[in-house]
Amino acid sequence: AAQSAAPAPALLVSVASAAREPVRFVVRTQGSVSPRTETTLVSEVAGQIVEVAPAFVSGGFFEKGDVLLRIDPRNYESAVKRASAGVAQARTQLATENALAGYAYEDWNRLRDVDESRQQASDLTLRKPQLQEALAALEAREADLEMAQEDLNRTVIRAPYDGMVREKIADIGQYVNVGSQLARTFAVDRAEVRLPVSQQDLNFLDLRGLEEGVTLPVELTATIGSQTYLWSAEIVRSEGVFDALSRVLYVVAQIEDPYDLAGTGREPLRVGTFVSAEISGNAGGQLFAIPRHALSRGDTIWIVDEQLKIQPRQVAIVRTDEVYAYVESGLADGERYAATPIDQPLPGMQVRVDERD
């Protein structure tokens, strides 16, 4: 029987047609949500805590000016009364010295009428030093009263902004000294996310406009349970220096009303949530978006010709991300390329095209 060599089997591949399309680069990064304003409340006076607000608990919301807790004011009320008495006494002394100075001036005028050769009266004769001393004593007593009144006002701890209690440190019945920590709080009007950006990705972001108040839109996503939620934010500033260890530059995204206190119905973005971010970058122009797995050796793509044979082609890649490689040149519109990764391809290898392509 006549023998003939069996034809080499043709590899089945998926093909795609190259087509230019407008591309806007997206920089993907990750970070954790943190408060923009965070405060450690401390006591400015000493005393026992006699009252705490219902919102003074970990996770409690409060508004600016709300009373969070009160410290026993009795000692400071007594100090205000003593300071008030001192002011009244100083005013009486000042009035006395003022009257005595007037009498001294009248006496000197009578003596000058008797003896016209007398020289000008000295300040001591007119009791001016005593009057100035009484006036200074009154100012000192008024300063003591003002300080005592301020200490009394400090026995009431009020919220400095609309916020939330992160951690409660002191509670009712506890004695606190000056400088004792009471709670850690943060503002809920805005939240921030520090997002690291590599030196390579900085080529695709225009951060110069941040200094002039031009922001960059960014979308934040997080998976909570089985649901994925999305929040819109803006890049408002960069930290301006590269981290010495990781060699990244941190940019800061800002979110308005993260806890949805306005009641819009969206999912609250809680402080500490780990989020993924997609920053809208520069426009790349008309480029070919090629799946990354279609490339071999980094910049080689396999073209499928009319005879269903593959030929290697080097392309110029502008940027790659997790899914696509963006090609600037080396391809023409309408050319077909193998979208399937080929194991050990050879130039001129025969292939079969998937009918679904």
Short mmCIF file of N, CA and C in Angstrom, two decimals, residues 77-91 138 141-142 144-146 148-149:
data_model
loop_
_atom_site.label_atom_id
_atom_site.label_comp_id
_atom_site.label_asym_id
_atom_site.label_seq_id
_atom_site.Cartn_x
_atom_site.Cartn_y
_atom_site.Cartn_z
N GLU A 77 -17.28 77.56 90.52
CA GLU A 77 -18.27 78.59 90.84
C GLU A 77 -17.83 79.39 92.05
N SER A 78 -17.23 78.73 93.04
CA SER A 78 -16.71 79.45 94.20
C SER A 78 -15.57 80.38 93.79
N ALA A 79 -14.72 79.91 92.86
CA ALA A 79 -13.62 80.76 92.40
C ALA A 79 -14.15 81.99 91.68
N VAL A 80 -15.25 81.86 90.94
CA VAL A 80 -15.85 83.00 90.28
C VAL A 80 -16.38 84.01 91.30
N LYS A 81 -17.00 83.51 92.37
CA LYS A 81 -17.51 84.41 93.41
C LYS A 81 -16.37 85.16 94.09
N ARG A 82 -15.27 84.45 94.40
CA ARG A 82 -14.14 85.13 95.02
C ARG A 82 -13.54 86.17 94.09
N ALA A 83 -13.44 85.83 92.81
CA ALA A 83 -12.89 86.80 91.85
C ALA A 83 -13.82 88.00 91.71
N SER A 84 -15.14 87.78 91.75
CA SER A 84 -16.08 88.90 91.67
C SER A 84 -15.95 89.81 92.88
N ALA A 85 -15.76 89.21 94.05
CA ALA A 85 -15.56 90.02 95.25
C ALA A 85 -14.28 90.82 95.15
N GLY A 86 -13.22 90.22 94.60
CA GLY A 86 -11.97 90.95 94.44
C GLY A 86 -12.12 92.13 93.50
N VAL A 87 -12.91 91.96 92.43
CA VAL A 87 -13.14 93.06 91.50
C VAL A 87 -13.89 94.19 92.20
N ALA A 88 -14.91 93.84 92.99
CA ALA A 88 -15.66 94.87 93.71
C ALA A 88 -14.77 95.62 94.69
N GLN A 89 -13.90 94.89 95.37
CA GLN A 89 -12.98 95.53 96.31
C GLN A 89 -12.01 96.45 95.58
N ALA A 90 -11.49 96.03 94.43
CA ALA A 90 -10.56 96.86 93.67
C ALA A 90 -11.24 98.11 93.13
N ARG A 91 -12.49 97.99 92.75
CA ARG A 91 -13.22 99.17 92.27
C ARG A 91 -13.43 100.17 93.40
N LEU A 138 -7.23 96.86 89.91
CA LEU A 138 -8.54 96.55 89.35
C LEU A 138 -8.40 95.69 88.09
N ARG A 141 -7.59 92.15 89.12
CA ARG A 141 -8.77 91.44 89.64
C ARG A 141 -9.75 91.08 88.51
N GLU A 142 -9.90 91.96 87.53
CA GLU A 142 -10.78 91.64 86.40
C GLU A 142 -10.21 90.48 85.59
N ASP A 144 -8.39 88.06 86.86
CA ASP A 144 -8.67 86.87 87.67
C ASP A 144 -10.11 86.40 87.49
N LEU A 145 -11.04 87.36 87.43
CA LEU A 145 -12.44 87.01 87.24
C LEU A 145 -12.65 86.37 85.86
N GLU A 146 -12.01 86.93 84.84
CA GLU A 146 -12.15 86.36 83.50
C GLU A 146 -11.59 84.94 83.45
N ALA A 148 -11.30 82.84 86.00
CA ALA A 148 -12.19 81.97 86.78
C ALA A 148 -13.45 81.63 85.98
N GLN A 149 -13.98 82.60 85.24
CA GLN A 149 -15.17 82.35 84.43
C GLN A 149 -14.85 81.37 83.29
#
